[in-house]
Tab-separated table of C-alpha atoms in Angstrom:
chain	number	residue	atom	x	y	z
Z	924	MET	CA	-0.041	-0.086	0.149
Z	925	PRO	CA	2.399	2.678	-1.391
Z	926	LEU	CA	0.949	5.482	-2.843
Z	927	VAL	CA	-2.215	6.538	-1.051
Z	928	TYR	CA	-2.943	9.979	-2.216
Z	929	ALA	CA	-1.940	11.979	-5.282
Z	930	GLY	CA	-2.885	15.726	-5.577
Z	931	VAL	CA	-1.626	19.067	-6.651
Z	932	CYS	CA	-2.184	22.570	-5.361
Z	933	SER	CA	-1.097	26.142	-5.816
Z	934	HIS	CA	1.689	27.485	-3.739
Z	935	ALA	CA	1.751	31.199	-4.622
Z	936	PRO	CA	3.131	33.451	-1.665
Z	937	GLY	CA	0.134	35.858	-2.047
Z	938	ILE	CA	-2.183	32.870	-0.533
Z	939	THR	CA	-1.049	33.592	2.764
Z	940	GLY	CA	1.135	36.704	2.780
Z	941	ARG	CA	-1.679	39.010	0.684
Z	942	LYS	CA	-4.877	37.668	2.009
Z	943	HIS	CA	-5.581	40.954	3.620
Z	944	LEU	CA	-5.218	42.533	0.244
Z	945	VAL	CA	-8.022	40.642	-1.371
Z	946	ASP	CA	-10.815	42.920	-2.475
Z	947	GLN	CA	-14.161	43.097	-0.322
Z	948	ALA	CA	-16.184	41.745	-3.344
Z	949	SER	CA	-14.039	38.559	-3.542
Z	950	LEU	CA	-13.514	37.683	0.179
Z	951	SER	CA	-16.253	34.790	-0.326
Z	952	ILE	CA	-14.123	33.543	-3.128
Z	953	ARG	CA	-10.967	33.575	-0.969
Z	954	ASP	CA	-12.719	31.807	1.789
Z	955	GLU	CA	-14.055	29.223	-0.348
Z	956	PHE	CA	-10.702	28.253	-1.785
Z	957	TYR	CA	-9.395	28.222	1.875
Z	958	LYS	CA	-12.157	25.726	2.640
Z	959	LYS	CA	-11.415	23.646	-0.294
Z	960	PHE	CA	-7.770	23.486	0.767
Z	961	ASP	CA	-8.928	22.360	4.007
Z	962	GLU	CA	-11.261	19.728	2.338
Z	963	MET	CA	-7.991	18.594	0.585
Z	964	ARG	CA	-6.257	18.124	3.938
Z	965	GLN	CA	-9.084	16.029	5.184
Z	966	GLN	CA	-8.877	13.823	2.045
Z	967	ILE	CA	-5.211	13.234	2.739
Z	968	GLU	CA	-5.649	12.626	6.513
Z	969	SER	CA	-8.132	10.066	5.850
Z	970	THR	CA	-5.779	7.939	3.679
Z	971	ARG	CA	-3.580	7.816	6.894
Z	972	PRO	CA	-0.154	8.698	5.389
Z	973	ASP	CA	3.000	7.882	7.187
Z	974	ALA	CA	4.930	10.638	4.862
Z	975	MET	CA	4.152	13.403	2.401
Z	976	VAL	CA	6.360	13.614	-0.564
Z	977	VAL	CA	6.198	17.370	-1.886
Z	978	VAL	CA	7.264	17.973	-5.400
Z	979	ALA	CA	7.822	21.582	-5.716
Z	980	ALA	CA	9.409	24.231	-8.019
Z	981	GLU	CA	11.419	26.262	-5.358
Z	982	HIS	CA	12.510	29.509	-5.981
Z	983	PHE	CA	16.104	30.088	-5.248
Z	984	ALA	CA	15.758	29.506	-1.585
Z	985	ASN	CA	18.145	26.445	-1.750
Z	986	PHE	CA	19.212	26.004	-5.181
Z	987	PHE	CA	20.969	28.800	-7.500
Z	988	MET	CA	22.463	28.724	-10.901
Z	989	ASP	CA	26.022	28.022	-9.456
Z	990	ASN	CA	24.932	24.097	-9.109
Z	991	MET	CA	21.433	23.585	-10.432
Z	992	PRO	CA	20.066	20.040	-10.261
Z	993	ALA	CA	17.291	18.807	-12.632
Z	994	PHE	CA	15.759	16.886	-9.649
Z	995	CYS	CA	16.456	16.950	-5.990
Z	996	MET	CA	15.207	14.967	-2.855
Z	997	GLY	CA	15.584	15.855	0.625
Z	998	MET	CA	17.353	13.371	3.097
Z	999	ALA	CA	17.250	15.502	6.224
Z	1000	ASP	CA	16.013	14.867	9.639
Z	1001	PHE	CA	14.205	18.299	9.631
Z	1002	TYR	CA	13.456	20.896	7.621
Z	1003	ASP	CA	12.948	24.707	8.616
Z	1004	GLY	CA	10.948	27.169	7.045
Z	1005	PRO	CA	9.608	29.561	5.704
Z	1006	ILE	CA	12.919	31.125	4.462
Z	1007	GLU	CA	10.998	34.200	3.558
Z	1008	ASP	CA	10.076	37.015	5.929
Z	1009	GLU	CA	7.215	35.499	8.372
Z	1010	LYS	CA	5.266	38.868	7.950
Z	1011	TRP	CA	5.803	39.024	4.484
Z	1012	LEU	CA	4.509	35.214	3.947
Z	1013	GLY	CA	1.820	35.236	6.779
Z	1014	ILE	CA	3.531	31.989	8.123
Z	1015	ALA	CA	5.441	31.813	11.192
Z	1016	LYS	CA	8.801	30.120	11.151
Z	1017	THR	CA	8.803	26.528	12.198
Z	1018	ARG	CA	10.592	23.149	11.929
Z	1019	ILE	CA	9.096	20.368	9.955
Z	1020	PRO	CA	9.845	16.757	10.482
Z	1021	GLY	CA	11.756	14.677	8.005
Z	1022	ASN	CA	12.485	10.997	7.303
Z	1023	PRO	CA	15.816	10.506	6.542
Z	1024	GLU	CA	15.628	6.786	6.562
Z	1025	LEU	CA	12.799	6.636	3.854
Z	1026	SER	CA	14.422	9.278	1.915
Z	1027	LEU	CA	17.669	7.212	1.617
Z	1028	ARG	CA	15.700	4.192	0.499
Z	1029	LEU	CA	13.669	5.990	-2.064
Z	1030	ILE	CA	16.720	8.044	-3.300
Z	1031	LYS	CA	18.802	4.895	-3.718
Z	1032	SER	CA	16.042	3.215	-5.751
Z	1033	ILE	CA	15.341	6.408	-7.849
Z	1034	MET	CA	18.847	6.775	-8.748
Z	1035	GLN	CA	18.783	3.497	-10.408
Z	1036	GLU	CA	16.762	5.309	-13.260
Z	1037	VAL	CA	17.116	9.075	-12.746
Z	1038	ASP	CA	20.245	11.422	-11.972
Z	1039	LEU	CA	18.708	12.552	-8.742
Z	1040	ALA	CA	20.585	14.867	-6.529
Z	1041	TYR	CA	19.978	14.842	-2.828
Z	1042	ALA	CA	20.181	17.403	0.093
Z	1043	GLN	CA	20.714	16.928	3.959
Z	1044	GLU	CA	19.857	20.571	4.279
Z	1045	TRP	CA	16.900	22.253	2.801
Z	1046	LYS	CA	15.025	25.570	3.842
Z	1047	PHE	CA	11.501	25.544	2.941
Z	1048	ASP	CA	10.197	28.596	0.880
Z	1049	HIS	CA	6.732	29.305	-0.073
Z	1050	GLY	CA	6.584	26.432	-2.696
Z	1051	ILE	CA	6.405	24.168	-0.034
Z	1052	ILE	CA	5.672	25.777	3.117
Z	1053	VAL	CA	2.305	27.306	1.868
Z	1054	PRO	CA	0.894	23.961	0.975
Z	1055	LEU	CA	1.819	22.657	4.295
Z	1056	HIS	CA	0.193	25.492	6.116
Z	1057	PHE	CA	-2.982	24.186	4.689
Z	1058	LEU	CA	-2.558	20.464	4.277
Z	1059	THR	CA	-0.580	19.585	7.592
Z	1060	PRO	CA	-1.166	22.629	9.732
Z	1061	LYS	CA	0.405	21.006	12.798
Z	1062	TYR	CA	3.709	20.111	10.913
Z	1063	ASN	CA	3.277	16.749	12.550
Z	1064	LEU	CA	3.656	14.588	9.205
Z	1065	PRO	CA	7.034	14.087	8.023
Z	1066	VAL	CA	7.946	15.681	4.949
Z	1067	ILE	CA	10.181	14.586	2.017
Z	1068	PRO	CA	10.816	17.417	-0.315
Z	1069	VAL	CA	11.516	17.139	-3.789
Z	1070	ASN	CA	12.612	19.920	-6.493
Z	1071	ILE	CA	12.252	20.077	-9.992
Z	1072	ASN	CA	14.101	22.858	-11.751
Z	1073	CYS	CA	11.390	25.096	-13.017
Z	1074	GLN	CA	13.194	28.459	-12.342
Z	1075	GLY	CA	16.749	28.746	-13.836
Z	1076	PRO	CA	16.926	27.772	-17.662
Z	1077	PRO	CA	17.825	25.443	-19.036
Z	1078	LEU	CA	14.887	23.883	-17.461
Z	1079	THR	CA	14.167	20.234	-16.946
Z	1080	PRO	CA	12.760	19.011	-19.967
Z	1081	LEU	CA	8.897	17.994	-19.703
Z	1082	HIS	CA	9.132	14.553	-20.650
Z	1083	ARG	CA	11.859	13.892	-18.056
Z	1084	ALA	CA	9.363	15.186	-15.527
Z	1085	LYS	CA	7.180	12.375	-16.946
Z	1086	ILE	CA	9.823	9.625	-16.253
Z	1087	PHE	CA	10.655	11.031	-12.908
Z	1088	GLY	CA	6.934	10.491	-11.917
Z	1089	GLU	CA	6.865	6.941	-13.417
Z	1090	VAL	CA	9.954	6.024	-11.448
Z	1091	LEU	CA	8.692	7.627	-8.298
Z	1092	ARG	CA	5.540	5.350	-8.317
Z	1093	ARG	CA	7.860	2.447	-8.929
Z	1094	THR	CA	9.880	3.343	-5.843
Z	1095	PHE	CA	6.913	4.039	-3.869
Z	1096	ASP	CA	5.592	0.764	-4.768
Z	1097	GLU	CA	8.639	-0.785	-3.193
Z	1098	VAL	CA	8.193	0.475	0.322
Z	1099	PRO	CA	5.755	-0.435	3.072
Z	1100	GLU	CA	5.267	3.539	4.096
Z	1101	ARG	CA	1.906	5.068	3.138
Z	1102	ILE	CA	2.813	7.991	0.847
Z	1103	ALA	CA	0.899	11.084	0.083
Z	1104	LEU	CA	2.163	12.793	-3.022
Z	1105	ILE	CA	1.430	16.500	-3.409
Z	1106	GLY	CA	2.980	18.653	-6.519
Z	1107	THR	CA	2.739	22.321	-6.191
Z	1108	GLY	CA	2.913	25.254	-8.530
Z	1109	GLY	CA	1.381	26.485	-11.643
Z	1110	ILE	CA	-0.595	26.903	-13.870
Z	1111	SER	CA	-0.325	30.000	-15.940
Z	1112	HIS	CA	1.207	33.124	-13.973
Z	1113	TRP	CA	3.580	35.843	-14.205
Z	1114	PRO	CA	4.579	36.094	-10.393
Z	1115	CYS	CA	6.620	39.168	-9.002
Z	1116	THR	CA	6.721	40.908	-12.404
Z	1117	PRO	CA	5.069	43.751	-13.779
Z	1118	ASP	CA	2.404	41.543	-14.987
Z	1119	SER	CA	1.683	39.863	-11.640
Z	1120	GLY	CA	-2.126	39.085	-11.455
Z	1121	LYS	CA	-2.170	37.976	-15.017
Z	1122	ILE	CA	-3.610	34.780	-15.829
Z	1123	ASN	CA	-4.455	33.120	-19.058
Z	1124	HIS	CA	-7.578	31.648	-18.387
Z	1125	ASP	CA	-7.945	29.483	-21.684
Z	1126	TRP	CA	-4.339	28.081	-21.151
Z	1127	ASP	CA	-5.263	27.090	-17.841
Z	1128	ALA	CA	-8.307	25.326	-18.926
Z	1129	ARG	CA	-6.548	23.484	-21.532
Z	1130	PHE	CA	-3.739	22.269	-19.556
Z	1131	LEU	CA	-6.025	21.472	-16.432
Z	1132	ASN	CA	-8.256	19.468	-18.878
Z	1133	GLN	CA	-5.348	17.601	-20.038
Z	1134	PHE	CA	-4.041	17.023	-16.426
Z	1135	LEU	CA	-7.529	15.940	-15.143
Z	1136	ASN	CA	-7.943	13.578	-18.282
Z	1137	HIS	CA	-4.364	11.883	-17.515
Z	1138	ASP	CA	-3.259	13.400	-20.929
Z	1139	LEU	CA	0.495	12.918	-20.494
Z	1140	LYS	CA	1.093	13.381	-24.217
Z	1141	GLY	CA	-0.650	16.828	-24.220
Z	1142	MET	CA	0.750	17.740	-20.979
Z	1143	THR	CA	4.328	17.091	-22.387
Z	1144	SER	CA	3.683	18.743	-25.662
Z	1145	TYR	CA	4.466	22.295	-24.626
Z	1146	SER	CA	7.708	23.981	-25.471
Z	1147	ASP	CA	9.386	26.494	-22.969
Z	1148	GLU	CA	9.199	29.237	-25.426
Z	1149	GLU	CA	5.543	28.677	-25.952
Z	1150	THR	CA	4.739	28.209	-22.226
Z	1151	TYR	CA	6.592	31.371	-21.176
Z	1152	THR	CA	4.714	33.340	-23.968
Z	1153	GLU	CA	1.233	31.824	-23.216
Z	1154	ALA	CA	1.651	31.114	-19.527
Z	1155	GLY	CA	4.430	33.091	-18.278
Z	1156	GLN	CA	7.229	32.154	-16.493
Z	1157	GLY	CA	5.012	30.422	-13.583
Z	1158	GLY	CA	3.858	28.205	-16.187
Z	1159	PHE	CA	7.128	26.203	-16.062
Z	1160	GLU	CA	5.853	24.753	-12.852
Z	1161	ILE	CA	3.686	22.439	-14.659
Z	1162	ARG	CA	6.484	19.913	-14.315
Z	1163	THR	CA	5.215	19.301	-11.039
Z	1164	PHE	CA	1.899	18.432	-12.158
Z	1165	ILE	CA	3.191	16.110	-14.821
Z	1166	THR	CA	5.372	14.115	-12.386
Z	1167	VAL	CA	2.239	13.680	-10.043
Z	1168	SER	CA	0.072	12.867	-13.113
Z	1169	ALA	CA	2.779	10.199	-14.122
Z	1170	ALA	CA	3.138	8.704	-10.678
Z	1171	ALA	CA	-0.807	8.305	-9.978
Z	1172	ASN	CA	-1.169	7.059	-13.607
Z	1173	GLY	CA	-4.940	8.182	-13.409
Z	1174	PRO	CA	-7.467	10.758	-14.053
Z	1175	GLY	CA	-8.642	13.741	-11.550
Z	1176	ASP	CA	-11.587	12.933	-9.435
Z	1177	TRP	CA	-11.928	16.092	-7.490
Z	1178	HIS	CA	-10.725	19.799	-8.159
Z	1179	TYR	CA	-11.010	23.153	-7.796
Z	1180	TYR	CA	-10.055	26.203	-9.749
Z	1181	THR	CA	-10.726	30.107	-9.614
Z	1182	ALA	CA	-9.140	32.812	-11.643
Z	1183	GLU	CA	-10.897	35.590	-9.484
Z	1184	LEU	CA	-8.147	36.238	-6.958
Z	1185	PRO	CA	-5.451	38.204	-8.994
Z	1186	VAL	CA	-3.568	39.392	-5.837
Z	1187	PHE	CA	-2.614	35.979	-5.298
Z	1188	ALA	CA	-1.205	36.169	-8.702
Z	1189	VAL	CA	-2.267	32.749	-9.747
Z	1190	GLY	CA	-5.288	30.614	-10.789
Z	1191	CYS	CA	-5.905	29.148	-7.499
Z	1192	THR	CA	-5.866	25.411	-8.357
Z	1193	LEU	CA	-6.467	22.035	-6.294
Z	1194	ALA	CA	-6.869	18.708	-7.666
Z	1195	ARG	CA	-6.889	14.825	-6.634
Z	1196	LEU	CA	-5.895	12.187	-8.994
Z	1197	MET	CA	-7.248	8.501	-8.986
Z	1198	ILE	CA	-4.286	6.124	-8.300
Z	1199	ASN	CA	-4.185	3.320	-10.736
U	59	MET	CA	26.823	42.812	-17.690
U	60	SER	CA	27.170	40.518	-14.763
U	61	LEU	CA	23.464	39.445	-14.040
U	62	TYR	CA	24.747	36.278	-12.584
U	63	TYR	CA	26.547	38.019	-9.699
U	64	VAL	CA	23.906	40.426	-9.275
U	65	GLN	CA	21.528	37.649	-8.642
U	66	LYS	CA	23.877	35.601	-6.428
U	67	LEU	CA	24.259	38.423	-4.326
U	68	ILE	CA	20.402	38.839	-3.762
U	69	TYR	CA	20.220	35.227	-3.528
U	70	GLN	CA	22.689	35.179	-0.586
U	71	ILE	CA	21.435	38.108	1.104
U	72	ASN	CA	17.836	36.509	1.146
U	73	ARG	CA	18.892	33.013	2.468
U	74	ASP	CA	22.387	33.411	4.261
U	75	GLU	CA	22.271	35.303	7.888
U	76	ASN	CA	25.940	36.071	7.527
U	77	ILE	CA	25.583	37.806	4.293
U	78	ARG	CA	22.377	39.440	5.355
U	79	ARG	CA	24.347	40.936	8.340
U	80	ARG	CA	27.125	42.071	6.286
U	81	PHE	CA	24.066	43.724	3.852
U	82	ASP	CA	23.003	45.514	7.030
U	83	GLU	CA	26.293	46.599	8.494
U	84	ASN	CA	28.582	47.621	5.679
U	85	PHE	CA	26.993	47.008	2.179
U	86	ASN	CA	29.798	48.636	0.277
U	87	ASP	CA	32.133	46.134	1.888
U	88	LEU	CA	29.758	43.221	0.703
U	89	LEU	CA	29.776	44.558	-2.997
U	90	VAL	CA	33.482	44.347	-3.469
U	91	ASP	CA	32.926	40.411	-3.145
U	92	TYR	CA	31.002	40.226	-6.353
U	93	GLU	CA	32.037	41.179	-9.888
U	94	LEU	CA	29.364	43.617	-10.497
U	95	SER	CA	29.535	46.765	-12.884
U	96	ASP	CA	29.044	50.399	-11.918
U	97	GLU	CA	25.487	50.421	-13.212
U	98	GLU	CA	24.516	47.339	-11.156
U	99	ILE	CA	26.030	48.658	-7.974
U	100	HIS	CA	24.101	51.719	-8.393
U	101	ALA	CA	21.098	49.817	-8.811
U	102	LEU	CA	21.684	47.669	-6.070
U	103	LYS	CA	22.357	50.513	-3.695
U	104	LYS	CA	19.653	53.071	-4.284
U	105	PRO	CA	18.024	50.747	-4.764
U	106	ASP	CA	16.553	50.837	-8.336
U	107	ILE	CA	14.013	48.067	-8.532
U	108	GLY	CA	12.810	49.228	-12.119
U	109	LEU	CA	16.402	48.922	-13.383
U	110	LEU	CA	17.303	45.777	-11.649
U	111	TYR	CA	14.215	44.291	-13.180
U	112	VAL	CA	15.254	45.617	-16.716
U	113	LEU	CA	18.893	44.089	-16.006
U	114	GLY	CA	17.058	40.681	-15.807
U	115	VAL	CA	17.034	39.915	-12.097
U	116	ASN	CA	14.412	37.433	-11.621
U	117	GLY	CA	11.271	38.555	-9.622
U	118	GLN	CA	11.486	35.475	-7.348
U	119	LEU	CA	14.673	37.307	-6.121
U	120	LEU	CA	13.757	40.819	-6.642
U	121	MET	CA	10.470	40.753	-4.582
U	122	HIS	CA	12.394	39.669	-1.513
U	123	TYR	CA	15.208	42.517	-2.185
U	124	ALA	CA	12.626	45.189	-2.330
U	125	PRO	CA	10.988	44.585	1.231
U	126	LEU	CA	14.294	45.169	2.498
U	127	PHE	CA	14.333	48.640	1.645
U	128	GLY	CA	10.539	48.926	2.929
U	129	ILE	CA	9.204	48.806	-0.561
U	130	GLU	CA	5.585	47.490	-0.059
U	131	TRP	CA	4.114	44.969	-2.821
U	132	PHE	CA	2.121	47.380	-4.963
U	133	ASP	CA	5.051	49.816	-4.962
U	134	TYR	CA	7.286	47.048	-5.824
U	135	LEU	CA	5.100	46.058	-8.994
U	136	ALA	CA	4.792	49.783	-9.968
U	137	ALA	CA	8.685	50.325	-9.729
U	138	MET	CA	9.254	47.500	-12.159
U	139	LYS	CA	6.730	49.053	-14.638
U	140	GLN	CA	8.484	52.611	-14.265
U	141	GLY	CA	11.680	50.799	-14.840
U	142	ILE	CA	10.590	49.690	-18.339
U	143	GLU	CA	9.340	53.093	-19.361
U	144	GLU	CA	12.710	54.799	-18.161
U	145	HIS	CA	15.208	51.970	-19.145
U	146	GLY	CA	13.507	50.130	-22.029
U	147	PRO	CA	12.980	46.459	-22.367
U	148	VAL	CA	14.457	43.566	-20.267
U	149	ARG	CA	17.859	43.187	-21.427
U	150	ALA	CA	18.851	39.670	-20.212
U	151	GLY	CA	17.819	36.603	-18.042
U	152	LEU	CA	14.716	34.818	-18.133
U	153	TYR	CA	12.290	37.540	-19.118
U	154	ALA	CA	14.305	38.060	-22.213
U	155	MET	CA	14.615	34.127	-22.952
U	156	THR	CA	12.826	34.442	-26.267
U	157	GLY	CA	12.082	37.257	-28.805
U	158	GLY	CA	15.601	38.279	-29.113
U	159	GLY	CA	15.745	40.145	-25.965
U	160	LYS	CA	12.251	41.523	-26.031
U	161	SER	CA	10.489	41.958	-22.941
U	162	PHE	CA	7.350	39.875	-22.647
U	163	ALA	CA	5.909	42.309	-20.169
U	164	LYS	CA	2.540	43.347	-20.948
U	165	GLU	CA	3.280	47.060	-20.855
U	166	ASN	CA	5.941	46.598	-23.570
U	167	GLU	CA	3.814	44.836	-25.985
């Protein structure tokens, strides 16, 4: 009983850090989004996971262009976060437990097929801590972070994100622990640029349709240039969705999306996949 | 143009407490450790958020640099737009990734 939950969620820092800047008319939408996030927490808890593997697209908190891995997995006893200012992000600094022994087994197995870097020190940025804030708010579930390079070109190719997901799944199948897998990021957005708040609703709808229908061929068909032009640099984070889709090997059976919270600078997305 | 080192400096200020302390106590002394042009040093010290954006600094780094100088979120966004007006399209980095250096910022289309 290895993979017990597979899902994706947005991780934009505005979700927690700019919640007070949501206009009055949209407060009910914000609160509905938070309610759905909590529903996702309940879904995960009902599967009684032993650990949560979070596939994220971190933003120069740990990885920089001096030594940028295509894939990296954490192997630490604990992880501190957020690395950002607490007030800016709206999340207090805390320590999240890891499971280095489980990480070691996963990494050794994944390395048989994927050139995976590992890290025994990792400070969580909003890409991981925002989802944890909602999905394991007591920070009492061991977390194993994973990063895919979605920030510093040349980026991890989409088809390799798919292969990585398939290998993750095979590896999860080898261990007795019950694992919840969460991908965080995307879809279209132009975060922290002059176009912050802009969303390509049609692009989101197309990609989300592919994701919910387990259309990996479609999801891996985008060039980075096309994604950048149509979905912004934030669109590069679809790699995390692709990995989770490949690992779950199934379509979506629950999701939420709203483009009505521009101050969060992303089309707020939550989804759960069937595990086949 | 040494965008790599501009971004590395901001990256290290954001994540390394010792570098952050040097930034707070003697920024000029810290700047010597990086290969920076006069224009980049000027933009970092002022700070000219708009020029840093035009020079190509990634927003994921820049949005944490701005608050160090008390620049609030909407002022940060406005500073980048003003930077494009004053200095032209983004010159390097991710935001000039395609189109021969043409910025894809909406304001420039």
